[in-house]
Amino acid sequence: MGVTESNESQDRVGYVHIQDIPQLNQEHCRMRDPQRVERIINEFVCGGPERMQIVSDFDYTITKQRTDDGVAVPSSFGIFNSCKSLPDNFKEEIDKLFHKYHPIEIDPHMPIPEKVQYMIEWWTQSGKLASGFAFDLAELDQMAGQFRHALRDGTHELFQALQRLRIPVLVFSAGLGNSVVSLMQQANIMHPNVKVVSNFLRFRDGLLDGFQEPMIHIFNKNETVLEGGEYYELVHTRDHIIVMGDSLGDADMAAGVPASSHILRIGFLFHHVEANMEKYMNAFDIVLVDDQTMSVPQALLALIDNRHQMRHPHGSNGTA
Ligand code: MG7
Ligand code: MG
């Protein structure tokens, strides 16, 4: 593999250069290895929509980390916790857990294996608190609906394009699945190509009984929990993957896919920017600092879409 050869391939008609993608040249868009990003983008563009899939986190990845009007967006758990009909001591107890464990979650210094133990404790205790009382899911819908406008700018357009191009989207959330699905439905982005894998409330004899298994916490949400499920097959035949997340653990959401896959990881960094920068740069291919839009994934999809249109101008699937 000589220099000449790689130059030739880069001079090919239609080769995409990073410099020509404005969204990737913004000040707040950082890349550890722009050449690698360029290579993967070209693989994506050549492979077309039929080889693509998206794996995305939900909380503060599909929803905003910061809104224009300054209103805080609750997490999917937060939406549930703010339901008025929950028992008196519930909110108090759940807040105690939050104040104990959230600082650990975002601690830029604690090693991940140590954090994992704490996160399992948190999710387990949270499930125990959400047990033994009646709960009407209509209340959750009502709460979730209030935040249907708190999605990143461009989310509708992105999900519409993904739907049109038949690109499967896996929303992988360590939060509460009921809130995720409800919010996405009310925001009209819960298209048939979207699948949510998360923690869903379990009911027994009409009473709440914690979460359904398996527990999905921020550090085990990857292919291993999908094994045997209906989504597994799909994930394994689509080898061009865009991963999106706001937490370091999100970068590994595609762990377990075949080694030959091409994975582009996009990380939305907001908290402790300075302290986290190095870790995010190592974990994600593209790090977006305080970016409250879907501009970058939209731009990548547009490139894939344009090339696809050029090849199949009449919307043919290539079999004609
Ligand atoms: N998170 C995790 N747990 C809870 C909880 O019981 N209550 C609240 N309010 N938040 C929780 O998308 C997953 C995010 O949900 C938060 C068990 C964590 O901060 C995690 O990042
Ligand atoms: Mg998140």
GROMACS .gro file of C-alpha atoms and ligand atoms in nm:
model
  342
    1MET     CA    1   0.000   0.000   0.000
    2GLY     CA    2   0.195   0.298  -0.126
    3VAL     CA    3   0.124   0.664  -0.088
    4THR     CA    4   0.036   0.682  -0.457
    5GLU     CA    5  -0.238   0.425  -0.417
    6SER     CA    6  -0.409   0.602  -0.132
    7ASN     CA    7  -0.383   0.936  -0.311
    8GLU     CA    8  -0.544   0.777  -0.614
    9SER     CA    9  -0.833   0.648  -0.410
   10GLN     CA   10  -0.876   0.990  -0.250
   11ASP     CA   11  -0.877   1.159  -0.591
   12ARG     CA   12  -1.157   0.929  -0.700
   13VAL     CA   13  -1.467   1.106  -0.822
   14GLY     CA   14  -1.707   1.134  -0.532
   15TYR     CA   15  -1.452   1.083  -0.257
   16VAL     CA   16  -1.567   1.288   0.041
   17HIS     CA   17  -1.313   1.515   0.212
   18ILE     CA   18  -1.360   1.624   0.572
   19GLN     CA   19  -1.278   1.984   0.474
   20ASP     CA   20  -1.588   1.983   0.252
   21ILE     CA   21  -1.828   1.896   0.534
   22PRO     CA   22  -1.901   2.230   0.708
   23GLN     CA   23  -2.058   2.066   1.014
   24LEU     CA   24  -1.731   1.886   1.087
   25ASN     CA   25  -1.528   2.204   1.057
   26GLN     CA   26  -1.705   2.395   1.331
   27GLU     CA   27  -1.503   2.519   1.625
   28HIS     CA   28  -1.684   2.298   1.875
   29CYS     CA   29  -1.646   1.982   1.667
   30ARG     CA   30  -1.334   1.793   1.774
   31MET     CA   31  -1.176   1.484   1.624
   32ARG     CA   32  -0.882   1.285   1.755
   33ASP     CA   33  -0.818   1.131   1.414
   34PRO     CA   34  -0.986   1.321   1.128
   35GLN     CA   35  -0.835   1.081   0.872
   36ARG     CA   36  -1.008   0.787   1.037
   37VAL     CA   37  -1.337   0.979   1.039
   38GLU     CA   38  -1.292   1.060   0.670
   39ARG     CA   39  -1.220   0.696   0.588
   40ILE     CA   40  -1.530   0.572   0.772
   41ILE     CA   41  -1.753   0.837   0.614
   42ASN     CA   42  -1.639   0.721   0.272
   43GLU     CA   43  -1.713   0.360   0.366
   44PHE     CA   44  -2.062   0.468   0.473
   45VAL     CA   45  -2.122   0.665   0.154
   46CYS     CA   46  -2.004   0.375  -0.065
   47GLY     CA   47  -2.199   0.114   0.132
   48GLY     CA   48  -2.525   0.306   0.113
   49PRO     CA   49  -2.827   0.308   0.344
   50GLU     CA   50  -2.880  -0.068   0.330
   51ARG     CA   51  -2.567  -0.133   0.534
   52MET     CA   52  -2.633   0.145   0.788
   53GLN     CA   53  -2.779   0.136   1.136
   54ILE     CA   54  -2.795   0.392   1.417
   55VAL     CA   55  -2.747   0.310   1.782
   56SER     CA   56  -2.834   0.603   2.006
   57ASP     CA   57  -2.865   0.682   2.371
   58PHE     CA   58  -3.182   0.870   2.472
   59ASP     CA   59  -3.136   1.098   2.775
   60TYR     CA   60  -2.941   1.412   2.680
   61THR     CA   61  -2.856   1.260   2.341
   62ILE     CA   62  -3.197   1.269   2.175
   63THR     CA   63  -3.314   1.521   2.434
   64LYS     CA   64  -3.117   1.843   2.481
   65GLN     CA   65  -2.851   1.894   2.746
   66ARG     CA   66  -2.941   2.263   2.752
   67THR     CA   67  -3.260   2.429   2.622
   68ASP     CA   68  -3.298   2.777   2.470
   69ASP     CA   69  -3.538   2.886   2.744
   70GLY     CA   70  -3.321   2.741   3.019
   71VAL     CA   71  -3.590   2.496   3.132
   72ALA     CA   72  -3.419   2.181   3.260
   73VAL     CA   73  -3.514   1.865   3.074
   74PRO     CA   74  -3.573   1.575   3.313
   75SER     CA   75  -3.422   1.237   3.238
   76SER     CA   76  -3.658   0.953   3.152
   77PHE     CA   77  -3.639   0.847   3.517
   78GLY     CA   78  -3.697   1.205   3.622
   79ILE     CA   79  -4.022   1.214   3.419
   80PHE     CA   80  -4.151   0.914   3.612
   81ASN     CA   81  -4.030   1.048   3.946
   82SER     CA   82  -4.224   1.370   3.900
   83CYS     CA   83  -4.559   1.190   3.870
   84LYS     CA   84  -4.786   1.324   4.143
   85SER     CA   85  -4.961   0.999   4.233
   86LEU     CA   86  -4.644   0.826   4.355
   87PRO     CA   87  -4.635   0.749   4.732
   88ASP     CA   88  -4.527   1.033   4.963
   89ASN     CA   89  -4.187   0.900   5.059
   90PHE     CA   90  -4.104   0.786   4.704
   91LYS     CA   91  -3.972   1.116   4.574
   92GLU     CA   92  -3.772   1.174   4.890
   93GLU     CA   93  -3.608   0.832   4.876
   94ILE     CA   94  -3.540   0.845   4.503
   95ASP     CA   95  -3.382   1.191   4.542
   96LYS     CA   96  -3.155   1.058   4.816
   97LEU     CA   97  -3.035   0.791   4.572
   98PHE     CA   98  -2.983   1.052   4.302
   99HIS     CA   99  -2.774   1.274   4.527
  100LYS     CA  100  -2.565   0.980   4.634
  101TYR     CA  101  -2.507   0.820   4.294
  102HIS     CA  102  -2.523   1.092   4.029
  103PRO     CA  103  -2.198   1.261   4.140
  104ILE     CA  104  -2.034   0.919   4.109
  105GLU     CA  105  -2.177   0.876   3.759
  106ILE     CA  106  -2.027   1.202   3.632
  107ASP     CA  107  -1.707   1.189   3.839
  108PRO     CA  108  -1.431   1.238   3.581
  109HIS     CA  109  -1.173   1.070   3.803
  110MET     CA  110  -1.323   0.739   3.920
  111PRO     CA  111  -1.230   0.440   3.700
  112ILE     CA  112  -1.524   0.275   3.519
  113PRO     CA  113  -1.501  -0.073   3.682
  114GLU     CA  114  -1.543   0.096   4.019
  115LYS     CA  115  -1.839   0.301   3.895
  116VAL     CA  116  -2.017  -0.009   3.764
  117GLN     CA  117  -2.077  -0.146   4.115
  118TYR     CA  118  -2.234   0.181   4.225
  119MET     CA  119  -2.455   0.200   3.917
  120ILE     CA  120  -2.589  -0.155   3.975
  121GLU     CA  121  -2.671  -0.055   4.334
  122TRP     CA  122  -2.850   0.257   4.211
  123TRP     CA  123  -3.069   0.082   3.950
  124THR     CA  124  -3.148  -0.203   4.193
  125GLN     CA  125  -3.257   0.027   4.475
  126SER     CA  126  -3.454   0.241   4.233
  127GLY     CA  127  -3.647  -0.068   4.115
  128LYS     CA  128  -3.722  -0.166   4.474
  129LEU     CA  129  -3.865   0.177   4.545
  130ALA     CA  130  -4.090   0.150   4.237
  131SER     CA  131  -4.274  -0.150   4.380
  132GLY     CA  132  -4.592  -0.235   4.569
  133PHE     CA  133  -4.831   0.043   4.465
  134ALA     CA  134  -5.075   0.109   4.181
  135PHE     CA  135  -4.968   0.336   3.898
  136ASP     CA  136  -5.157   0.465   3.594
  137LEU     CA  137  -4.933   0.490   3.287
  138ALA     CA  138  -5.159   0.768   3.153
  139GLU     CA  139  -4.997   0.994   3.413
  140LEU     CA  140  -4.655   0.914   3.271
  141ASP     CA  141  -4.780   0.998   2.919
  142GLN     CA  142  -4.906   1.330   3.046
  143MET     CA  143  -4.567   1.411   3.207
  144ALA     CA  144  -4.363   1.292   2.907
  145GLY     CA  145  -4.577   1.496   2.667
  146GLN     CA  146  -4.464   1.817   2.832
  147PHE     CA  147  -4.110   1.756   2.705
  148ARG     CA  148  -4.186   1.651   2.349
  149HIS     CA  149  -4.030   1.978   2.228
  150ALA     CA  150  -3.709   1.926   2.423
  151LEU     CA  151  -3.548   1.713   2.151
  152ARG     CA  152  -3.227   1.831   1.985
  153ASP     CA  153  -3.285   2.065   1.690
  154GLY     CA  154  -3.316   1.859   1.374
  155THR     CA  155  -3.434   1.542   1.547
  156HIS     CA  156  -3.756   1.522   1.345
  157GLU     CA  157  -3.575   1.569   1.018
  158LEU     CA  158  -3.313   1.313   1.115
  159PHE     CA  159  -3.570   1.051   1.214
  160GLN     CA  160  -3.774   1.121   0.901
  161ALA     CA  161  -3.471   1.066   0.680
  162LEU     CA  162  -3.383   0.746   0.866
  163GLN     CA  163  -3.737   0.622   0.818
  164ARG     CA  164  -3.736   0.710   0.447
  165LEU     CA  165  -3.403   0.534   0.395
  166ARG     CA  166  -3.520   0.233   0.600
  167ILE     CA  167  -3.224   0.261   0.834
  168PRO     CA  168  -3.290   0.083   1.164
  169VAL     CA  169  -3.251   0.291   1.478
  170LEU     CA  170  -3.183   0.131   1.812
  171VAL     CA  171  -3.248   0.364   2.101
  172PHE     CA  172  -3.054   0.211   2.382
  173SER     CA  173  -3.144   0.364   2.716
  174ALA     CA  174  -3.038   0.288   3.069
  175GLY     CA  175  -3.326   0.512   3.170
  176LEU     CA  176  -3.696   0.429   3.190
  177GLY     CA  177  -3.826   0.282   2.863
  178ASN     CA  178  -4.188   0.380   2.928
  179SER     CA  179  -4.091   0.749   2.936
  180VAL     CA  180  -3.865   0.713   2.632
  181VAL     CA  181  -4.134   0.549   2.417
  182SER     CA  182  -4.405   0.785   2.538
  183LEU     CA  183  -4.199   1.098   2.468
  184MET     CA  184  -4.085   0.972   2.129
  185GLN     CA  185  -4.442   0.878   2.032
  186GLN     CA  186  -4.575   1.219   2.131
  187ALA     CA  187  -4.291   1.386   1.939
  188ASN     CA  188  -4.383   1.178   1.630
  189ILE     CA  189  -4.044   1.016   1.592
  190MET     CA  190  -4.140   0.664   1.700
  191HIS     CA  191  -4.138   0.533   1.341
  192PRO     CA  192  -4.153   0.158   1.261
  193ASN     CA  193  -3.774   0.147   1.205
  194VAL     CA  194  -3.714   0.261   1.566
  195LYS     CA  195  -3.670   0.012   1.847
  196VAL     CA  196  -3.625   0.103   2.214
  197VAL     CA  197  -3.425  -0.127   2.441
  198SER     CA  198  -3.445   0.001   2.798
  199ASN     CA  199  -3.583  -0.063   3.147
  200PHE     CA  200  -3.961  -0.099   3.135
  201LEU     CA  201  -4.189  -0.094   3.436
  202ARG     CA  202  -4.321  -0.432   3.547
  203PHE     CA  203  -4.667  -0.481   3.693
  204ARG     CA  204  -4.780  -0.770   3.909
  205ASP     CA  205  -5.142  -0.816   4.025
  206GLY     CA  206  -5.214  -0.459   3.925
  207LEU     CA  207  -4.929  -0.318   4.130
  208LEU     CA  208  -4.596  -0.181   4.019
  209ASP     CA  209  -4.319  -0.438   4.061
  210GLY     CA  210  -3.993  -0.265   3.968
  211PHE     CA  211  -3.833  -0.305   3.624
  212GLN     CA  212  -3.841  -0.589   3.372
  213GLU     CA  213  -3.521  -0.785   3.320
  214PRO     CA  214  -3.247  -0.754   3.216
  215MET     CA  215  -3.139  -0.444   3.404
  216ILE     CA  216  -2.979  -0.197   3.166
  217HIS     CA  217  -2.746   0.047   3.336
  218ILE     CA  218  -2.512   0.296   3.173
  219PHE     CA  219  -2.218   0.059   3.149
  220ASN     CA  220  -2.382  -0.262   3.024
  221LYS     CA  221  -2.587  -0.119   2.740
  222ASN     CA  222  -2.422  -0.299   2.450
  223GLU     CA  223  -2.478  -0.589   2.215
  224THR     CA  224  -2.438  -0.843   2.494
  225VAL     CA  225  -2.779  -0.758   2.644
  226LEU     CA  226  -2.937  -0.792   2.299
  227GLU     CA  227  -2.820  -1.149   2.248
  228GLY     CA  228  -3.095  -1.387   2.143
  229GLY     CA  229  -3.340  -1.101   2.090
  230GLU     CA  230  -3.511  -1.010   1.764
  231TYR     CA  231  -3.288  -0.708   1.717
  232TYR     CA  232  -2.966  -0.908   1.732
  233GLU     CA  233  -2.997  -1.047   1.375
  234LEU     CA  234  -3.059  -0.703   1.231
  235VAL     CA  235  -2.771  -0.546   1.418
  236HIS     CA  236  -2.540  -0.816   1.290
  237THR     CA  237  -2.622  -0.774   0.924
  238ARG     CA  238  -2.584  -0.394   0.924
  239ASP     CA  239  -2.212  -0.338   0.957
  240HIS     CA  240  -2.199   0.040   0.912
  241ILE     CA  241  -2.291   0.190   1.246
  242ILE     CA  242  -2.330   0.542   1.382
  243VAL     CA  243  -2.324   0.544   1.763
  244MET     CA  244  -2.445   0.855   1.947
  245GLY     CA  245  -2.429   0.932   2.316
  246ASP     CA  246  -2.352   1.187   2.586
  247SER     CA  247  -2.190   0.957   2.845
  248LEU     CA  248  -1.855   0.782   2.812
  249GLY     CA  249  -2.023   0.440   2.846
  250ASP     CA  250  -2.233   0.519   2.538
  251ALA     CA  251  -1.924   0.487   2.317
  252ASP     CA  252  -1.934   0.110   2.369
  253MET     CA  253  -2.298   0.061   2.275
  254ALA     CA  254  -2.199  -0.130   1.961
  255ALA     CA  255  -1.952  -0.355   2.147
  256GLY     CA  256  -2.005  -0.712   2.031
  257VAL     CA  257  -2.068  -0.643   1.663
  258PRO     CA  258  -1.835  -0.821   1.417
  259ALA     CA  259  -1.482  -0.681   1.415
  260SER     CA  260  -1.513  -0.599   1.045
  261SER     CA  261  -1.785  -0.342   1.115
  262HIS     CA  262  -1.720   0.026   1.065
  263ILE     CA  263  -1.833   0.225   1.367
  264LEU     CA  264  -1.844   0.603   1.391
  265ARG     CA  265  -1.896   0.729   1.744
  266ILE     CA  266  -2.039   1.074   1.808
  267GLY     CA  267  -2.017   1.208   2.163
  268PHE     CA  268  -2.208   1.509   2.296
  269LEU     CA  269  -1.994   1.661   2.570
  270PHE     CA  270  -2.148   1.911   2.808
  271HIS     CA  271  -2.049   1.854   3.174
  272HIS     CA  272  -1.696   1.923   3.302
  273VAL     CA  273  -1.575   1.995   2.949
  274GLU     CA  274  -1.210   2.048   3.038
  275ALA     CA  275  -1.176   1.751   3.273
  276ASN     CA  276  -1.362   1.517   3.037
  277MET     CA  277  -1.217   1.626   2.705
  278GLU     CA  278  -0.933   1.376   2.684
  279LYS     CA  279  -1.150   1.077   2.775
  280TYR     CA  280  -1.422   1.180   2.530
  281MET     CA  281  -1.166   1.232   2.255
  282ASN     CA  282  -1.036   0.881   2.317
  283ALA     CA  283  -1.381   0.719   2.337
  284PHE     CA  284  -1.558   0.902   2.052
  285ASP     CA  285  -1.446   0.970   1.695
  286ILE     CA  286  -1.631   1.301   1.693
  287VAL     CA  287  -1.677   1.509   2.009
  288LEU     CA  288  -1.936   1.788   1.996
  289VAL     CA  289  -1.900   2.042   2.275
  290ASP     CA  290  -2.230   2.199   2.388
  291ASP     CA  291  -2.399   2.118   2.057
  292GLN     CA  292  -2.776   2.102   2.100
  293THR     CA  293  -2.852   1.989   1.745
  294MET     CA  294  -2.850   1.682   1.523
  295SER     CA  295  -2.654   1.873   1.256
  296VAL     CA  296  -2.360   1.636   1.243
  297PRO     CA  297  -2.554   1.308   1.210
  298GLN     CA  298  -2.787   1.487   0.964
  299ALA     CA  299  -2.490   1.596   0.751
  300LEU     CA  300  -2.351   1.242   0.742
  301LEU     CA  301  -2.688   1.100   0.648
  302ALA     CA  302  -2.729   1.361   0.373
  303LEU     CA  303  -2.401   1.249   0.217
  304ILE     CA  304  -2.513   0.885   0.224
  305ASP     CA  305  -2.853   0.983   0.088
  306ASN     CA  306  -2.716   1.200  -0.196
  307ARG     CA  307  -2.491   0.928  -0.326
  308HIS     CA  308  -2.775   0.679  -0.298
  309GLN     CA  309  -3.003   0.912  -0.500
  310MET     CA  310  -2.733   0.943  -0.768
  311ARG     CA  311  -2.719   0.566  -0.801
  312HIS     CA  312  -3.094   0.510  -0.781
  313PRO     CA  313  -3.250   0.832  -0.913
  314HIS     CA  314  -3.598   0.684  -0.942
  315GLY     CA  315  -3.609   0.540  -0.594
  316SER     CA  316  -3.533   0.195  -0.731
  317ASN     CA  317  -3.384  -0.049  -0.485
  318GLY     CA  318  -3.128  -0.161  -0.737
  319THR     CA  319  -3.305  -0.478  -0.849
  320ALA     CA  320  -3.470  -0.321  -1.156
  321MG7     N1  321  -3.078   0.768   3.658
  321MG7     C1  322  -3.056   0.639   3.686
  321MG7     N2  323  -3.138   0.600   3.787
  321MG7     C2  324  -3.216   0.705   3.823
  321MG7     C3  325  -3.320   0.723   3.917
  321MG7     O1  326  -3.361   0.635   3.990
  321MG7     N3  327  -3.375   0.848   3.922
  321MG7     C4  328  -3.332   0.950   3.842
  321MG7     N4  329  -3.389   1.068   3.852
  321MG7     N5  330  -3.236   0.932   3.750
  321MG7     C5  331  -3.177   0.812   3.741
  321MG7     O2  332  -3.049   0.751   3.108
  321MG7     C6  333  -2.997   0.703   3.226
  321MG7     C7  334  -2.974   0.810   3.330
  321MG7     O3  335  -3.073   0.806   3.429
  321MG7     C8  336  -3.019   0.850   3.554
  321MG7     C9  337  -3.143   0.466   3.842
  321MG7    C10  338  -2.869   0.842   3.544
  321MG7     O4  339  -2.815   0.971   3.562
  321MG7    C11  340  -2.844   0.791   3.403
  321MG7     O5  341  -2.742   0.859   3.334
  322MG      MG  342  -2.751   1.000   2.815
   0.00000   0.00000   0.00000
